[in-house]
PDB file of N, CA and C in Angstrom:
ATOM      1  N   UNK I   1       0.841  -1.187   0.000  1.00 66.00           N
ATOM      2  CA  UNK I   1       0.000   0.000   0.000  1.00 66.00           C
ATOM      3  C   UNK I   1       0.882   1.245   0.000  1.00 66.00           C
ATOM      4  N   UNK I   2       0.506   2.221  -0.783  1.00 81.00           N
ATOM      5  CA  UNK I   2       1.257   3.471  -0.864  1.00 81.00           C
ATOM      6  C   UNK I   2       0.961   4.324   0.364  1.00 81.00           C
ATOM      7  N   UNK I   3       1.959   5.054   0.803  1.00 90.00           N
ATOM      8  CA  UNK I   3       1.817   5.959   1.942  1.00 90.00           C
ATOM      9  C   UNK I   3       1.686   7.380   1.416  1.00 90.00           C
ATOM     10  N   UNK I   4       0.717   8.093   1.928  1.00 90.00           N
ATOM     11  CA  UNK I   4       0.510   9.480   1.513  1.00 90.00           C
ATOM     12  C   UNK I   4       1.390  10.397   2.346  1.00 90.00           C
ATOM     13  N   UNK I   5       2.158  11.252   1.669  1.00 89.00           N
ATOM     14  CA  UNK I   5       2.957  12.282   2.346  1.00 89.00           C
ATOM     15  C   UNK I   5       2.095  13.532   2.427  1.00 89.00           C
ATOM     16  N   UNK I   6       1.542  13.768   3.579  1.00 86.00           N
ATOM     17  CA  UNK I   6       0.674  14.938   3.756  1.00 86.00           C
ATOM     18  C   UNK I   6       1.516  16.215   3.807  1.00 86.00           C
ATOM     19  N   UNK I   7       0.964  17.306   3.299  1.00 81.00           N
ATOM     20  CA  UNK I   7       1.708  18.576   3.360  1.00 81.00           C
ATOM     21  C   UNK I   7       1.942  19.007   4.808  1.00 81.00           C
ATOM     22  N   UNK I   8       3.044  19.691   5.023  1.00 76.00           N
ATOM     23  CA  UNK I   8       3.365  20.209   6.352  1.00 76.00           C
ATOM     24  C   UNK I   8       2.333  21.247   6.767  1.00 76.00           C
ATOM     25  N   UNK I   9       2.209  21.436   8.059  1.00 77.00           N
ATOM     26  CA  UNK I   9       1.251  22.434   8.561  1.00 77.00           C
ATOM     27  C   UNK I   9       1.632  23.840   8.100  1.00 77.00           C
ATOM     28  N   UNK I  10       2.929  24.121   8.061  1.00 74.00           N
ATOM     29  CA  UNK I  10       3.403  25.431   7.588  1.00 74.00           C
ATOM     30  C   UNK I  10       3.799  25.299   6.132  1.00 74.00           C
ATOM     31  N   UNK I  11       3.130  26.050   5.294  1.00 83.00           N
ATOM     32  CA  UNK I  11       3.476  26.003   3.877  1.00 83.00           C
ATOM     33  C   UNK I  11       3.173  27.340   3.223  1.00 83.00           C
ATOM     34  N   UNK I  12       3.848  27.563   2.142  1.00 89.00           N
ATOM     35  CA  UNK I  12       3.676  28.785   1.369  1.00 89.00           C
ATOM     36  C   UNK I  12       2.771  28.474   0.184  1.00 89.00           C
ATOM     37  N   UNK I  13       1.990  29.454  -0.218  1.00 93.00           N
ATOM     38  CA  UNK I  13       1.134  29.308  -1.382  1.00 93.00           C
ATOM     39  C   UNK I  13       1.496  30.387  -2.389  1.00 93.00           C
ATOM     40  N   UNK I  14       1.888  29.937  -3.558  1.00 94.00           N
ATOM     41  CA  UNK I  14       2.173  30.852  -4.669  1.00 94.00           C
ATOM     42  C   UNK I  14       0.943  30.860  -5.569  1.00 94.00           C
ATOM     43  N   UNK I  15       0.443  32.028  -5.895  1.00 96.00           N
ATOM     44  CA  UNK I  15      -0.743  32.141  -6.734  1.00 96.00           C
ATOM     45  C   UNK I  15      -0.369  32.747  -8.081  1.00 96.00           C
ATOM     46  N   UNK I  16      -0.839  32.103  -9.142  1.00 95.00           N
ATOM     47  CA  UNK I  16      -0.541  32.541 -10.499  1.00 95.00           C
ATOM     48  C   UNK I  16      -1.865  32.678 -11.255  1.00 95.00           C
ATOM     49  N   UNK I  17      -2.051  33.785 -11.934  1.00 96.00           N
ATOM     50  CA  UNK I  17      -3.242  33.982 -12.766  1.00 96.00           C
ATOM     51  C   UNK I  17      -2.917  33.533 -14.184  1.00 96.00           C
ATOM     52  N   UNK I  18      -3.798  32.714 -14.757  1.00 95.00           N
ATOM     53  CA  UNK I  18      -3.620  32.265 -16.142  1.00 95.00           C
ATOM     54  C   UNK I  18      -4.922  32.488 -16.908  1.00 95.00           C
ATOM     55  N   UNK I  19      -4.808  32.462 -18.227  1.00 94.00           N
ATOM     56  CA  UNK I  19      -5.981  32.511 -19.089  1.00 94.00           C
ATOM     57  C   UNK I  19      -5.874  31.347 -20.057  1.00 94.00           C
ATOM     58  N   UNK I  20      -6.976  30.632 -20.219  1.00 93.00           N
ATOM     59  CA  UNK I  20      -7.007  29.495 -21.132  1.00 93.00           C
ATOM     60  C   UNK I  20      -8.332  29.527 -21.876  1.00 93.00           C
ATOM     61  N   UNK I  21      -8.277  29.607 -23.197  1.00 91.00           N
ATOM     62  CA  UNK I  21      -9.463  29.680 -24.053  1.00 91.00           C
ATOM     63  C   UNK I  21     -10.452  30.739 -23.574  1.00 91.00           C
ATOM     64  N   UNK I  22      -9.931  31.919 -23.360  1.00 93.00           N
ATOM     65  CA  UNK I  22     -10.712  33.101 -22.960  1.00 93.00           C
ATOM     66  C   UNK I  22     -11.385  32.970 -21.589  1.00 93.00           C
ATOM     67  N   UNK I  23     -10.904  32.068 -20.761  1.00 94.00           N
ATOM     68  CA  UNK I  23     -11.390  31.921 -19.397  1.00 94.00           C
ATOM     69  C   UNK I  23     -10.218  32.176 -18.455  1.00 94.00           C
ATOM     70  N   UNK I  24     -10.483  32.882 -17.369  1.00 96.00           N
ATOM     71  CA  UNK I  24      -9.430  33.173 -16.391  1.00 96.00           C
ATOM     72  C   UNK I  24      -9.478  32.168 -15.255  1.00 96.00           C
ATOM     73  N   UNK I  25      -8.280  31.789 -14.794  1.00 97.00           N
ATOM     74  CA  UNK I  25      -8.141  30.837 -13.692  1.00 97.00           C
ATOM     75  C   UNK I  25      -7.067  31.331 -12.738  1.00 97.00           C
ATOM     76  N   UNK I  26      -7.135  30.876 -11.525  1.00 97.00           N
ATOM     77  CA  UNK I  26      -6.066  31.098 -10.543  1.00 97.00           C
ATOM     78  C   UNK I  26      -5.481  29.736 -10.206  1.00 97.00           C
ATOM     79  N   UNK I  27      -4.161  29.621 -10.306  1.00 97.00           N
ATOM     80  CA  UNK I  27      -3.441  28.410  -9.942  1.00 97.00           C
ATOM     81  C   UNK I  27      -2.739  28.686  -8.625  1.00 97.00           C
ATOM     82  N   UNK I  28      -2.945  27.830  -7.645  1.00 96.00           N
ATOM     83  CA  UNK I  28      -2.248  27.936  -6.365  1.00 96.00           C
ATOM     84  C   UNK I  28      -1.311  26.748  -6.216  1.00 96.00           C
ATOM     85  N   UNK I  29      -0.067  27.006  -5.860  1.00 95.00           N
ATOM     86  CA  UNK I  29       0.931  25.959  -5.682  1.00 95.00           C
ATOM     87  C   UNK I  29       1.417  26.001  -4.234  1.00 95.00           C
ATOM     88  N   UNK I  30       1.129  24.943  -3.493  1.00 94.00           N
ATOM     89  CA  UNK I  30       1.501  24.883  -2.085  1.00 94.00           C
ATOM     90  C   UNK I  30       2.802  24.124  -1.883  1.00 94.00           C
ATOM     91  N   UNK I  31       3.715  24.734  -1.151  1.00 91.00           N
ATOM     92  CA  UNK I  31       5.023  24.134  -0.843  1.00 91.00           C
ATOM     93  C   UNK I  31       5.274  24.231   0.651  1.00 91.00           C
ATOM     94  N   UNK I  32       5.817  23.162   1.254  1.00 88.00           N
ATOM     95  CA  UNK I  32       6.163  23.258   2.673  1.00 88.00           C
ATOM     96  C   UNK I  32       7.351  24.190   2.876  1.00 88.00           C
ATOM     97  N   UNK I  33       7.381  24.841   4.019  1.00 83.00           N
ATOM     98  CA  UNK I  33       8.513  25.682   4.390  1.00 83.00           C
ATOM     99  C   UNK I  33       9.526  24.795   5.094  1.00 83.00           C
ATOM    100  N   UNK I  34      10.675  24.558   4.469  1.00 81.00           N
ATOM    101  CA  UNK I  34      11.710  23.721   5.073  1.00 81.00           C
ATOM    102  C   UNK I  34      12.501  24.496   6.107  1.00 81.00           C
ATOM    103  N   UNK I  35      12.726  25.761   5.828  1.00 74.00           N
ATOM    104  CA  UNK I  35      13.452  26.628   6.752  1.00 74.00           C
ATOM    105  C   UNK I  35      12.951  28.045   6.510  1.00 74.00           C
ATOM    106  N   UNK I  36      12.452  28.673   7.555  1.00 68.00           N
ATOM    107  CA  UNK I  36      11.921  30.033   7.391  1.00 68.00           C
ATOM    108  C   UNK I  36      12.954  31.103   7.721  1.00 68.00           C
ATOM    109  N   UNK I  37      14.195  30.690   7.905  1.00 69.00           N
ATOM    110  CA  UNK I  37      15.266  31.628   8.253  1.00 69.00           C
ATOM    111  C   UNK I  37      15.635  31.537   9.718  1.00 69.00           C
ATOM    112  N   UNK I  38      14.723  31.023  10.543  1.00 74.00           N
ATOM    113  CA  UNK I  38      15.009  30.914  11.973  1.00 74.00           C
ATOM    114  C   UNK I  38      15.918  29.734  12.297  1.00 74.00           C
ATOM    115  N   UNK I  39      16.165  28.871  11.317  1.00 73.00           N
ATOM    116  CA  UNK I  39      17.017  27.701  11.546  1.00 73.00           C
ATOM    117  C   UNK I  39      18.497  28.032  11.316  1.00 73.00           C
ATOM    118  N   UNK I  40      18.804  29.281  11.046  1.00 73.00           N
ATOM    119  CA  UNK I  40      20.191  29.686  10.842  1.00 73.00           C
ATOM    120  C   UNK I  40      20.651  29.590   9.405  1.00 73.00           C
ATOM    121  N   UNK I  41      19.783  29.162   8.516  1.00 74.00           N
ATOM    122  CA  UNK I  41      20.138  29.043   7.100  1.00 74.00           C
ATOM    123  C   UNK I  41      19.210  29.938   6.282  1.00 74.00           C
ATOM    124  N   UNK I  42      19.492  30.000   4.996  1.00 75.00           N
ATOM    125  CA  UNK I  42      18.628  30.752   4.080  1.00 75.00           C
ATOM    126  C   UNK I  42      17.229  30.149   4.099  1.00 75.00           C
ATOM    127  N   UNK I  43      16.197  30.977   4.013  1.00 72.00           N
ATOM    128  CA  UNK I  43      14.847  30.429   3.904  1.00 72.00           C
ATOM    129  C   UNK I  43      14.736  29.536   2.663  1.00 72.00           C
ATOM    130  N   UNK I  44      14.111  28.361   2.823  1.00 79.00           N
ATOM    131  CA  UNK I  44      13.975  27.404   1.721  1.00 79.00           C
ATOM    132  C   UNK I  44      12.564  26.849   1.693  1.00 79.00           C
ATOM    133  N   UNK I  45      12.120  26.561   0.493  1.00 83.00           N
ATOM    134  CA  UNK I  45      10.823  25.921   0.297  1.00 83.00           C
ATOM    135  C   UNK I  45      11.034  24.541  -0.276  1.00 83.00           C
ATOM    136  N   UNK I  46      10.149  23.625   0.072  1.00 86.00           N
ATOM    137  CA  UNK I  46      10.218  22.270  -0.455  1.00 86.00           C
ATOM    138  C   UNK I  46       9.534  22.164  -1.807  1.00 86.00           C
ATOM    139  N   UNK I  47       9.379  20.939  -2.259  1.00 88.00           N
ATOM    140  CA  UNK I  47       8.719  20.671  -3.542  1.00 88.00           C
ATOM    141  C   UNK I  47       7.225  20.966  -3.439  1.00 88.00           C
ATOM    142  N   UNK I  48       6.611  21.224  -4.566  1.00 92.00           N
ATOM    143  CA  UNK I  48       5.167  21.470  -4.609  1.00 92.00           C
ATOM    144  C   UNK I  48       4.442  20.211  -4.133  1.00 92.00           C
ATOM    145  N   UNK I  49       3.538  20.396  -3.166  1.00 93.00           N
ATOM    146  CA  UNK I  49       2.772  19.280  -2.600  1.00 93.00           C
ATOM    147  C   UNK I  49       1.277  19.411  -2.849  1.00 93.00           C
ATOM    148  N   UNK I  50       0.830  20.608  -3.203  1.00 95.00           N
ATOM    149  CA  UNK I  50      -0.597  20.846  -3.420  1.00 95.00           C
ATOM    150  C   UNK I  50      -0.792  21.738  -4.640  1.00 95.00           C
ATOM    151  N   UNK I  51      -1.862  21.481  -5.349  1.00 96.00           N
ATOM    152  CA  UNK I  51      -2.232  22.306  -6.489  1.00 96.00           C
ATOM    153  C   UNK I  51      -3.696  22.697  -6.313  1.00 96.00           C
ATOM    154  N   UNK I  52      -3.974  23.974  -6.488  1.00 97.00           N
ATOM    155  CA  UNK I  52      -5.343  24.481  -6.456  1.00 97.00           C
ATOM    156  C   UNK I  52      -5.594  25.148  -7.796  1.00 97.00           C
ATOM    157  N   UNK I  53      -6.782  24.978  -8.331  1.00 97.00           N
ATOM    158  CA  UNK I  53      -7.128  25.601  -9.600  1.00 97.00           C
ATOM    159  C   UNK I  53      -8.582  26.040  -9.510  1.00 97.00           C
ATOM    160  N   UNK I  54      -8.806  27.320  -9.695  1.00 97.00           N
ATOM    161  CA  UNK I  54     -10.153  27.864  -9.590  1.00 97.00           C
ATOM    162  C   UNK I  54     -10.472  28.713 -10.801  1.00 97.00           C
ATOM    163  N   UNK I  55     -11.700  28.568 -11.303  1.00 96.00           N
ATOM    164  CA  UNK I  55     -12.177  29.363 -12.418  1.00 96.00           C
ATOM    165  C   UNK I  55     -12.628  30.734 -11.941  1.00 96.00           C
ATOM    166  N   UNK I  56     -12.831  31.603 -12.893  1.00 94.00           N
ATOM    167  CA  UNK I  56     -13.206  32.981 -12.573  1.00 94.00           C
ATOM    168  C   UNK I  56     -14.583  33.041 -11.907  1.00 94.00           C
ATOM    169  N   UNK I  57     -15.515  32.240 -12.371  1.00 94.00           N
ATOM    170  CA  UNK I  57     -16.866  32.257 -11.812  1.00 94.00           C
ATOM    171  C   UNK I  57     -16.995  31.095 -10.819  1.00 94.00           C
ATOM    172  N   UNK I  58     -17.073  31.414  -9.538  1.00 93.00           N
ATOM    173  CA  UNK I  58     -17.139  30.403  -8.485  1.00 93.00           C
ATOM    174  C   UNK I  58     -18.336  29.474  -8.683  1.00 93.00           C
ATOM    175  N   UNK I  59     -18.087  28.189  -8.478  1.00 95.00           N
ATOM    176  CA  UNK I  59     -19.098  27.130  -8.548  1.00 95.00           C
ATOM    177  C   UNK I  59     -19.696  26.906  -9.937  1.00 95.00           C
ATOM    178  N   UNK I  60     -19.084  27.486 -10.965  1.00 94.00           N
ATOM    179  CA  UNK I  60     -19.507  27.171 -12.332  1.00 94.00           C
ATOM    180  C   UNK I  60     -18.984  25.770 -12.665  1.00 94.00           C
ATOM    181  N   UNK I  61     -19.469  25.197 -13.751  1.00 94.00           N
ATOM    182  CA  UNK I  61     -19.011  23.862 -14.150  1.00 94.00           C
ATOM    183  C   UNK I  61     -17.503  23.848 -14.385  1.00 94.00           C
ATOM    184  N   UNK I  62     -16.967  24.891 -15.027  1.00 93.00           N
ATOM    185  CA  UNK I  62     -15.525  24.970 -15.256  1.00 93.00           C
ATOM    186  C   UNK I  62     -14.756  25.029 -13.947  1.00 93.00           C
ATOM    187  N   UNK I  63     -15.246  25.811 -12.999  1.00 95.00           N
ATOM    188  CA  UNK I  63     -14.585  25.951 -11.703  1.00 95.00           C
ATOM    189  C   UNK I  63     -14.569  24.618 -10.954  1.00 95.00           C
ATOM    190  N   UNK I  64     -15.694  23.928 -10.948  1.00 96.00           N
ATOM    191  CA  UNK I  64     -15.792  22.658 -10.227  1.00 96.00           C
ATOM    192  C   UNK I  64     -14.875  21.605 -10.842  1.00 96.00           C
ATOM    193  N   UNK I  65     -14.891  21.481 -12.165  1.00 95.00           N
ATOM    194  CA  UNK I  65     -14.033  20.498 -12.824  1.00 95.00           C
ATOM    195  C   UNK I  65     -12.554  20.815 -12.629  1.00 95.00           C
ATOM    196  N   UNK I  66     -12.196  22.081 -12.737  1.00 96.00           N
ATOM    197  CA  UNK I  66     -10.799  22.481 -12.537  1.00 96.00           C
ATOM    198  C   UNK I  66     -10.357  22.191 -11.107  1.00 96.00           C
ATOM    199  N   UNK I  67     -11.187  22.536 -10.151  1.00 97.00           N
ATOM    200  CA  UNK I  67     -10.853  22.320  -8.748  1.00 97.00           C
ATOM    201  C   UNK I  67     -10.726  20.834  -8.424  1.00 97.00           C
ATOM    202  N   UNK I  68     -11.676  20.033  -8.898  1.00 97.00           N
ATOM    203  CA  UNK I  68     -11.604  18.588  -8.644  1.00 97.00           C
ATOM    204  C   UNK I  68     -10.365  17.968  -9.282  1.00 97.00           C
ATOM    205  N   UNK I  69     -10.033  18.397 -10.490  1.00 97.00           N
ATOM    206  CA  UNK I  69      -8.827  17.891 -11.145  1.00 97.00           C
ATOM    207  C   UNK I  69      -7.568  18.244 -10.368  1.00 97.00           C
ATOM    208  N   UNK I  70      -7.527  19.456  -9.815  1.00 97.00           N
ATOM    209  CA  UNK I  70      -6.362  19.882  -9.037  1.00 97.00           C
ATOM    210  C   UNK I  70      -6.245  19.074  -7.740  1.00 97.00           C
ATOM    211  N   UNK I  71      -7.380  18.745  -7.135  1.00 97.00           N
ATOM    212  CA  UNK I  71      -7.352  17.910  -5.931  1.00 97.00           C
ATOM    213  C   UNK I  71      -6.751  16.544  -6.260  1.00 97.00           C
ATOM    214  N   UNK I  72      -7.190  15.964  -7.370  1.00 97.00           N
ATOM    215  CA  UNK I  72      -6.632  14.667  -7.772  1.00 97.00           C
ATOM    216  C   UNK I  72      -5.139  14.777  -8.086  1.00 97.00           C
ATOM    217  N   UNK I  73      -4.741  15.869  -8.736  1.00 96.00           N
ATOM    218  CA  UNK I  73      -3.325  16.082  -9.027  1.00 96.00           C
ATOM    219  C   UNK I  73      -2.527  16.175  -7.725  1.00 96.00           C
ATOM    220  N   UNK I  74      -3.053  16.888  -6.740  1.00 96.00           N
ATOM    221  CA  UNK I  74      -2.387  17.012  -5.440  1.00 96.00           C
ATOM    222  C   UNK I  74      -2.224  15.646  -4.787  1.00 96.00           C
ATOM    223  N   UNK I  75      -3.258  14.835  -4.858  1.00 96.00           N
ATOM    224  CA  UNK I  75      -3.183  13.510  -4.235  1.00 96.00           C
ATOM    225  C   UNK I  75      -2.168  12.624  -4.944  1.00 96.00           C
ATOM    226  N   UNK I  76      -2.090  12.731  -6.273  1.00 96.00           N
ATOM    227  CA  UNK I  76      -1.066  11.983  -7.005  1.00 96.00           C
ATOM    228  C   UNK I  76       0.332  12.345  -6.507  1.00 96.00           C
ATOM    229  N   UNK I  77       0.573  13.628  -6.345  1.00 95.00           N
ATOM    230  CA  UNK I  77       1.882  14.088  -5.858  1.00 95.00           C
ATOM    231  C   UNK I  77       2.136  13.536  -4.458  1.00 95.00           C
ATOM    232  N   UNK I  78       1.139  13.647  -3.588  1.00 95.00           N
ATOM    233  CA  UNK I  78       1.305  13.223  -2.202  1.00 95.00           C
ATOM    234  C   UNK I  78       1.483  11.709  -2.068  1.00 95.00           C
ATOM    235  N   UNK I  79       1.010  10.954  -3.044  1.00 95.00           N
ATOM    236  CA  UNK I  79       1.204   9.507  -3.039  1.00 95.00           C
ATOM    237  C   UNK I  79       2.457   9.096  -3.822  1.00 95.00           C
ATOM    238  N   UNK I  80       3.235  10.073  -4.267  1.00 94.00           N
ATOM    239  CA  UNK I  80       4.536   9.776  -4.846  1.00 94.00           C
ATOM    240  C   UNK I  80       4.640   9.754  -6.353  1.00 94.00           C
ATOM    241  N   UNK I  81       3.606  10.136  -7.066  1.00 94.00           N
ATOM    242  CA  UNK I  81       3.696  10.185  -8.523  1.00 94.00           C
ATOM    243  C   UNK I  81       4.604  11.344  -8.928  1.00 94.00           C
ATOM    244  N   UNK I  82       5.624  11.101  -9.745  1.00 93.00           N
ATOM    245  CA  UNK I  82       6.515  12.188 -10.157  1.00 93.00           C
ATOM    246  C   UNK I  82       5.761  13.256 -10.957  1.00 93.00           C
ATOM    247  N   UNK I  83       5.980  14.535 -10.641  1.00 91.00           N
ATOM    248  CA  UNK I  83       5.316  15.613 -11.373  1.00 91.00           C
ATOM    249  C   UNK I  83       5.507  15.536 -12.889  1.00 91.00           C
ATOM    250  N   UNK I  84       6.675  15.093 -13.336  1.00 93.00           N
ATOM    251  CA  UNK I  84       6.913  14.981 -14.779  1.00 93.00           C
ATOM    252  C   UNK I  84       5.966  13.963 -15.409  1.00 93.00           C
ATOM    253  N   UNK I  85       5.638  12.882 -14.695  1.00 95.00           N
ATOM    254  CA  UNK I  85       4.705  11.881 -15.213  1.00 95.00           C
ATOM    255  C   UNK I  85       3.305  12.476 -15.360  1.00 95.00           C
ATOM    256  N   UNK I  86       2.904  13.282 -14.380  1.00 95.00           N
ATOM    257  CA  UNK I  86       1.591  13.932 -14.446  1.00 95.00           C
ATOM    258  C   UNK I  86       1.556  14.859 -15.656  1.00 95.00           C
ATOM    259  N   UNK I  87       2.578  15.677 -15.788  1.00 93.00           N
ATOM    260  CA  UNK I  87       2.658  16.635 -16.897  1.00 93.00           C
ATOM    261  C   UNK I  87       2.601  15.930 -18.253  1.00 93.00           C
ATOM    262  N   UNK I  88       3.363  14.853 -18.411  1.00 94.00           N
ATOM    263  CA  UNK I  88       3.426  14.162 -19.705  1.00 94.00           C
ATOM    264  C   UNK I  88       2.157  13.366 -20.018  1.00 94.00           C
ATOM    265  N   UNK I  89       1.340  13.071 -19.000  1.00 95.00           N
ATOM    266  CA  UNK I  89       0.101  12.322 -19.224  1.00 95.00           C
ATOM    267  C   UNK I  89      -1.050  13.209 -19.711  1.00 95.00           C
ATOM    268  N   UNK I  90      -0.886  14.516 -19.575  1.00 95.00           N
ATOM    269  CA  UNK I  90      -1.959  15.441 -19.936  1.00 95.00           C
ATOM    270  C   UNK I  90      -2.074  15.596 -21.447  1.00 95.00           C
ATOM    271  N   UNK I  91      -3.280  15.873 -21.909  1.00 95.00           N
ATOM    272  CA  UNK I  91      -3.516  16.078 -23.341  1.00 95.00           C
ATOM    273  C   UNK I  91      -2.850  17.355 -23.822  1.00 95.00           C
ATOM    274  N   UNK I  92      -2.478  17.342 -25.101  1.00 93.00           N
ATOM    275  CA  UNK I  92      -1.804  18.475 -25.727  1.00 93.00           C
ATOM    276  C   UNK I  92      -2.541  18.894 -26.999  1.00 93.00           C
ATOM    277  N   UNK I  93      -2.382  20.152 -27.330  1.00 94.00           N
ATOM    278  CA  UNK I  93      -2.850  20.670 -28.615  1.00 94.00           C
ATOM    279  C   UNK I  93      -1.847  20.243 -29.683  1.00 94.00           C
ATOM    280  N   UNK I  94      -2.220  20.337 -30.972  1.00 96.00           N
ATOM    281  CA  UNK I  94      -1.277  19.960 -32.035  1.00 96.00           C
ATOM    282  C   UNK I  94       0.063  20.697 -31.956  1.00 96.00           C
ATOM    283  N   UNK I  95       0.077  21.925 -31.417  1.00 95.00           N
ATOM    284  CA  UNK I  95       1.335  22.667 -31.311  1.00 95.00           C
ATOM    285  C   UNK I  95       2.149  22.285 -30.073  1.00 95.00           C
ATOM    286  N   UNK I  96       1.652  21.327 -29.283  1.00 90.00           N
ATOM    287  CA  UNK I  96       2.377  20.877 -28.099  1.00 90.00           C
ATOM    288  C   UNK I  96       1.997  21.585 -26.811  1.00 90.00           C
ATOM    289  N   UNK I  97       1.197  22.634 -26.900  1.00 89.00           N
ATOM    290  CA  UNK I  97       0.780  23.356 -25.694  1.00 89.00           C
ATOM    291  C   UNK I  97      -0.282  22.551 -24.944  1.00 89.00           C
ATOM    292  N   UNK I  98      -0.466  22.882 -23.682  1.00 92.00           N
ATOM    293  CA  UNK I  98      -1.450  22.189 -22.852  1.00 92.00           C
ATOM    294  C   UNK I  98      -2.854  22.410 -23.397  1.00 92.00           C
ATOM    295  N   UNK I  99      -3.658  21.345 -23.430  1.00 95.00           N
ATOM    296  CA  UNK I  99      -5.011  21.438 -23.967  1.00 95.00           C
ATOM    297  C   UNK I  99      -6.032  21.875 -22.924  1.00 95.00           C
ATOM    298  N   UNK I 100      -5.617  21.979 -21.676  1.00 95.00           N
ATOM    299  CA  UNK I 100      -6.560  22.339 -20.614  1.00 95.00           C
ATOM    300  C   UNK I 100      -5.874  23.225 -19.576  1.00 95.00           C
ATOM    301  N   UNK I 101      -6.667  23.906 -18.758  1.00 94.00           N
ATOM    302  CA  UNK I 101      -6.057  24.685 -17.676  1.00 94.00           C
ATOM    303  C   UNK I 101      -5.347  23.787 -16.667  1.00 94.00           C
ATOM    304  N   UNK I 102      -5.832  22.567 -16.503  1.00 95.00           N
ATOM    305  CA  UNK I 102      -5.160  21.621 -15.606  1.00 95.00           C
ATOM    306  C   UNK I 102      -3.790  21.238 -16.169  1.00 95.00           C
ATOM    307  N   UNK I 103      -3.709  21.113 -17.480  1.00 94.00           N
ATOM    308  CA  UNK I 103      -2.415  20.853 -18.119  1.00 94.00           C
ATOM    309  C   UNK I 103      -1.454  22.015 -17.932  1.00 94.00           C
ATOM    310  N   UNK I 104      -1.976  23.240 -17.972  1.00 93.00           N
ATOM    311  CA  UNK I 104      -1.134  24.424 -17.710  1.00 93.00           C
ATOM    312  C   UNK I 104      -0.620  24.387 -16.277  1.00 93.00           C
ATOM    313  N   UNK I 105      -1.490  23.998 -15.329  1.00 93.00           N
ATOM    314  CA  UNK I 105      -1.078  23.894 -13.931  1.00 93.00           C
ATOM    315  C   UNK I 105      -0.014  22.811 -13.774  1.00 93.00           C
ATOM    316  N   UNK I 106      -0.160  21.707 -14.502  1.00 93.00           N
ATOM    317  CA  UNK I 106       0.828  20.621 -14.430  1.00 93.00           C
ATOM    318  C   UNK I 106       2.197  21.085 -14.908  1.00 93.00           C
ATOM    319  N   UNK I 107       2.231  22.011 -15.847  1.00 91.00           N
ATOM    320  CA  UNK I 107       3.514  22.545 -16.320  1.00 91.00           C
ATOM    321  C   UNK I 107       4.263  23.227 -15.182  1.00 91.00           C
ATOM    322  N   UNK I 108       3.537  23.879 -14.277  1.00 88.00           N
ATOM    323  CA  UNK I 108       4.178  24.541 -13.137  1.00 88.00           C
ATOM    324  C   UNK I 108       4.801  23.515 -12.182  1.00 88.00           C
ATOM    325  N   UNK I 109       4.232  22.305 -12.132  1.00 87.00           N
ATOM    326  CA  UNK I 109       4.818  21.249 -11.291  1.00 87.00           C
ATOM    327  C   UNK I 109       6.220  20.919 -11.759  1.00 87.00           C
ATOM    328  N   UNK I 110       6.354  20.766 -13.073  1.00 88.00           N
ATOM    329  CA  UNK I 110       7.660  20.404 -13.637  1.00 88.00           C
ATOM    330  C   UNK I 110       8.646  21.554 -13.471  1.00 88.00           C
ATOM    331  N   UNK I 111       8.176  22.796 -13.691  1.00 83.00           N
ATOM    332  CA  UNK I 111       9.050  23.943 -13.505  1.00 83.00           C
ATOM    333  C   UNK I 111       9.471  24.071 -12.053  1.00 83.00           C
ATOM    334  N   UNK I 112       8.580  23.707 -11.115  1.00 67.00           N
ATOM    335  CA  UNK I 112       8.882  23.777  -9.698  1.00 67.00           C
ATOM    336  C   UNK I 112       9.943  22.795  -9.246  1.00 67.00           C
ATOM    337  N   UNK I 113      10.173  21.732 -10.032  1.00 64.00           N
ATOM    338  CA  UNK I 113      11.205  20.748  -9.699  1.00 64.00           C
ATOM    339  C   UNK I 113      12.597  21.255 -10.029  1.00 64.00           C
ATOM    340  N   UNK I 114      12.688  22.229 -10.922  1.00 60.00           N
ATOM    341  CA  UNK I 114      13.997  22.707 -11.381  1.00 60.00           C
ATOM    342  C   UNK I 114      14.610  23.644 -10.391  1.00 60.00           C
TER     343      UNK I 114
END
């Protein structure tokens, strides 16, 4: 059985505004705080452990689907699925760009690993 790595109680949330097919979304990326500076070292953040995705109109069908997808993406990460695997599993447009706002959010997972 896989063990879930739950996010730390103290974590930072980075919020990014995106637009996909003329719809606006907010992407939230949650990272644990490994050191806030009080440990004698430079402040450091851990890997992304949570993803939030919300549509512009709260509780619309787009908002609900985006949010539910982000919850599943977060759980995949917490159960040990590599972010690159999540990113590569998402659908793409013919030009290689992400076909969905969830795919755009997955791109931030891979960038967050670098």
